């Protein structure tokens, strides 16, 4: 039997709030975190709204103030969410046998904001104007690197770059590493901070973003026929995974178990998903096979649900194909309706939302689902949260580039 | 401390995460006393160059040990320009 893998610590930084508790409160209330962009001047932009992490996202002061200037925003998010997860886990750090402890963090674009501001100075001042902190602030692998310095984890340490699937892929790969017996515990998840002027302009060029600027809280509309693109957001979701024996030996509180992971590539298009959802279907199928679970056992799916026509219809088709009749009895939600799309952090934040859903026996809603797309006819838990006991939950993440990952979790029951 | 020294202290304190401004004196040695490492030094050079609008060459850095040395270098560079 492969080693069982459990979740023992969780941390969140999103536009819904800093911390797991504030996120859950907003999810349960169906509160949107989308608002006008304040991080840059949007005057000439088609899209002027986003899911920004607002105000002081480090209320517990996990990062000393003087360190902030040395860290890109994606690294700050990872450190704050990571600190919440580690504090939550109660794991003593540094661990006695540090090489058995790894870190895998996903990020789609790393320190893009630092590249943007650094390049501006470079264009004016030339090569002499480049700052020595640029490289450590830009590279995606400094998110796991910084966490390793903080917690003394010396085992496998890497970043995983997989666009919108980065966070889910990181958790999946971390799960496999523990399952294989290679490590005892891993800090994993995703982080992203690309509400930047260049990034938003580029997503606008792809016509991917909602331009419902006058009504930000209603802009992210997964599965609704009046959707007009996704809403870009930022944040991080970090968790501590442990082998079951490692967790029980130290008397850790266990939130749930990772029991399945499926990963595929569409081999189809640079930004469009395969409209038939073959890759998405196979990712879910593989994850369920890995979990040794019939589709009918799944109570809840946290959908990728971006609020783009291409995704929502494809994902619904793939679920219907795999689940058959059971597709109509499973509860779904598109929590991006509240959080927006955190790109490389989305998959890990939504994995944590699955664990919370199981713990609380409440399905978070898909808000703004006023007029469902006729092709999207499943139970997406429209508008309001709904009570339901959830033993098994699945979460989907699909990326530009055709990367798909599905994760299956078991609650404590 | 004169104005230049005060500004230098401010910048060094900004760079060195573990050092309080109150503990930096004109005679403090930047590496030995304050614990600066190479990345900190490069960071300080970039900030000082920005603040005082001058260039600090790597060979100049080798001659600098204390906070006062930095301030004196800046004053000399200003006087020469």
PDB file of C-alpha atoms in Angstrom, chain B:
ATOM      1  CA  UNK B   1      26.365  62.957  12.842  1.00  0.00           C
ATOM      2  CA  UNK B   2      26.101  65.373   9.913  1.00  0.00           C
ATOM      3  CA  UNK B   3      23.311  65.247   7.307  1.00  0.00           C
ATOM      4  CA  UNK B   4      25.175  62.933   4.928  1.00  0.00           C
ATOM      5  CA  UNK B   5      26.006  60.490   7.718  1.00  0.00           C
ATOM      6  CA  UNK B   6      22.395  60.507   8.882  1.00  0.00           C
ATOM      7  CA  UNK B   7      21.153  59.716   5.393  1.00  0.00           C
ATOM      8  CA  UNK B   8      23.713  56.938   5.006  1.00  0.00           C
ATOM      9  CA  UNK B   9      22.569  55.436   8.304  1.00  0.00           C
ATOM     10  CA  UNK B  10      18.947  55.569   7.100  1.00  0.00           C
ATOM     11  CA  UNK B  11      19.794  53.723   3.899  1.00  0.00           C
ATOM     12  CA  UNK B  12      21.903  51.086   5.611  1.00  0.00           C
ATOM     13  CA  UNK B  13      19.112  50.493   8.139  1.00  0.00           C
ATOM     14  CA  UNK B  14      16.667  50.097   5.266  1.00  0.00           C
ATOM     15  CA  UNK B  15      18.823  47.387   3.716  1.00  0.00           C
ATOM     16  CA  UNK B  16      19.825  45.418   6.801  1.00  0.00           C
ATOM     17  CA  UNK B  17      16.758  43.565   7.996  1.00  0.00           C
ATOM     18  CA  UNK B  18      18.155  42.569  11.373  1.00  0.00           C
ATOM     19  CA  UNK B  19      19.796  45.867  12.320  1.00  0.00           C
ATOM     20  CA  UNK B  20      18.045  48.715  14.155  1.00  0.00           C
ATOM     21  CA  UNK B  21      18.876  52.239  13.096  1.00  0.00           C
ATOM     22  CA  UNK B  22      19.715  53.174  16.699  1.00  0.00           C
ATOM     23  CA  UNK B  23      22.534  50.634  16.697  1.00  0.00           C
ATOM     24  CA  UNK B  24      24.313  52.116  13.687  1.00  0.00           C
ATOM     25  CA  UNK B  25      27.067  54.589  14.464  1.00  0.00           C
ATOM     26  CA  UNK B  26      29.470  56.472  12.215  1.00  0.00           C
ATOM     27  CA  UNK B  27      32.256  54.155  13.339  1.00  0.00           C
ATOM     28  CA  UNK B  28      30.285  50.931  12.734  1.00  0.00           C
ATOM     29  CA  UNK B  29      32.000  48.564  10.330  1.00  0.00           C
ATOM     30  CA  UNK B  30      29.434  47.600   7.716  1.00  0.00           C
ATOM     31  CA  UNK B  31      30.472  43.979   7.319  1.00  0.00           C
ATOM     32  CA  UNK B  32      32.047  43.096  10.667  1.00  0.00           C
ATOM     33  CA  UNK B  33      29.772  45.053  13.021  1.00  0.00           C
ATOM     34  CA  UNK B  34      26.514  45.216  11.089  1.00  0.00           C
ATOM     35  CA  UNK B  35      26.714  41.798   9.406  1.00  0.00           C
ATOM     36  CA  UNK B  36      26.176  42.936   5.818  1.00  0.00           C
ATOM     37  CA  UNK B  37      26.713  40.271   3.156  1.00  0.00           C
ATOM     38  CA  UNK B  38      27.470  40.764  -0.522  1.00  0.00           C
ATOM     39  CA  UNK B  39      23.865  41.111  -1.664  1.00  0.00           C
ATOM     40  CA  UNK B  40      23.309  43.711   1.081  1.00  0.00           C
ATOM     41  CA  UNK B  41      26.353  45.653  -0.111  1.00  0.00           C
ATOM     42  CA  UNK B  42      25.116  45.667  -3.734  1.00  0.00           C
ATOM     43  CA  UNK B  43      21.707  46.748  -2.490  1.00  0.00           C
ATOM     44  CA  UNK B  44      23.276  49.615  -0.478  1.00  0.00           C
ATOM     45  CA  UNK B  45      25.359  50.739  -3.441  1.00  0.00           C
ATOM     46  CA  UNK B  46      22.237  50.894  -5.634  1.00  0.00           C
ATOM     47  CA  UNK B  47      20.338  52.909  -3.021  1.00  0.00           C
ATOM     48  CA  UNK B  48      23.249  55.268  -2.335  1.00  0.00           C
ATOM     49  CA  UNK B  49      23.791  55.867  -6.040  1.00  0.00           C
ATOM     50  CA  UNK B  50      20.119  56.718  -6.444  1.00  0.00           C
ATOM     51  CA  UNK B  51      19.964  58.936  -3.384  1.00  0.00           C
ATOM     52  CA  UNK B  52      23.134  60.920  -4.020  1.00  0.00           C
ATOM     53  CA  UNK B  53      23.203  60.767  -7.825  1.00  0.00           C
ATOM     54  CA  UNK B  54      26.697  59.370  -8.084  1.00  0.00           C
ATOM     55  CA  UNK B  55      28.479  56.240  -9.163  1.00  0.00           C
ATOM     56  CA  UNK B  56      30.249  53.966  -6.704  1.00  0.00           C
ATOM     57  CA  UNK B  57      32.689  51.650  -8.489  1.00  0.00           C
ATOM     58  CA  UNK B  58      33.527  48.210  -7.172  1.00  0.00           C
ATOM     59  CA  UNK B  59      37.132  49.322  -6.558  1.00  0.00           C
ATOM     60  CA  UNK B  60      35.822  52.233  -4.426  1.00  0.00           C
ATOM     61  CA  UNK B  61      33.820  49.793  -2.340  1.00  0.00           C
ATOM     62  CA  UNK B  62      36.965  47.897  -1.389  1.00  0.00           C
ATOM     63  CA  UNK B  63      38.282  51.006   0.412  1.00  0.00           C
ATOM     64  CA  UNK B  64      35.105  51.489   2.428  1.00  0.00           C
ATOM     65  CA  UNK B  65      34.714  49.858   5.831  1.00  0.00           C
ATOM     66  CA  UNK B  66      32.662  52.061   8.119  1.00  0.00           C
ATOM     67  CA  UNK B  67      29.557  54.187   7.866  1.00  0.00           C
ATOM     68  CA  UNK B  68      31.793  57.230   8.113  1.00  0.00           C
ATOM     69  CA  UNK B  69      33.884  55.984   5.172  1.00  0.00           C
ATOM     70  CA  UNK B  70      30.727  55.917   3.057  1.00  0.00           C
ATOM     71  CA  UNK B  71      29.773  59.445   4.072  1.00  0.00           C
ATOM     72  CA  UNK B  72      33.295  60.687   3.383  1.00  0.00           C
ATOM     73  CA  UNK B  73      33.322  59.024  -0.018  1.00  0.00           C
ATOM     74  CA  UNK B  74      30.062  60.777  -0.891  1.00  0.00           C
ATOM     75  CA  UNK B  75      31.331  64.158   0.296  1.00  0.00           C
ATOM     76  CA  UNK B  76      34.535  63.740  -1.695  1.00  0.00           C
ATOM     77  CA  UNK B  77      32.628  62.729  -4.815  1.00  0.00           C
ATOM     78  CA  UNK B  78      30.343  65.752  -4.399  1.00  0.00           C
ATOM     79  CA  UNK B  79      33.278  68.111  -3.930  1.00  0.00           C
ATOM     80  CA  UNK B  80      34.972  66.739  -7.034  1.00  0.00           C
ATOM     81  CA  UNK B  81      31.930  67.135  -9.281  1.00  0.00           C
TER      82      UNK B  81
END
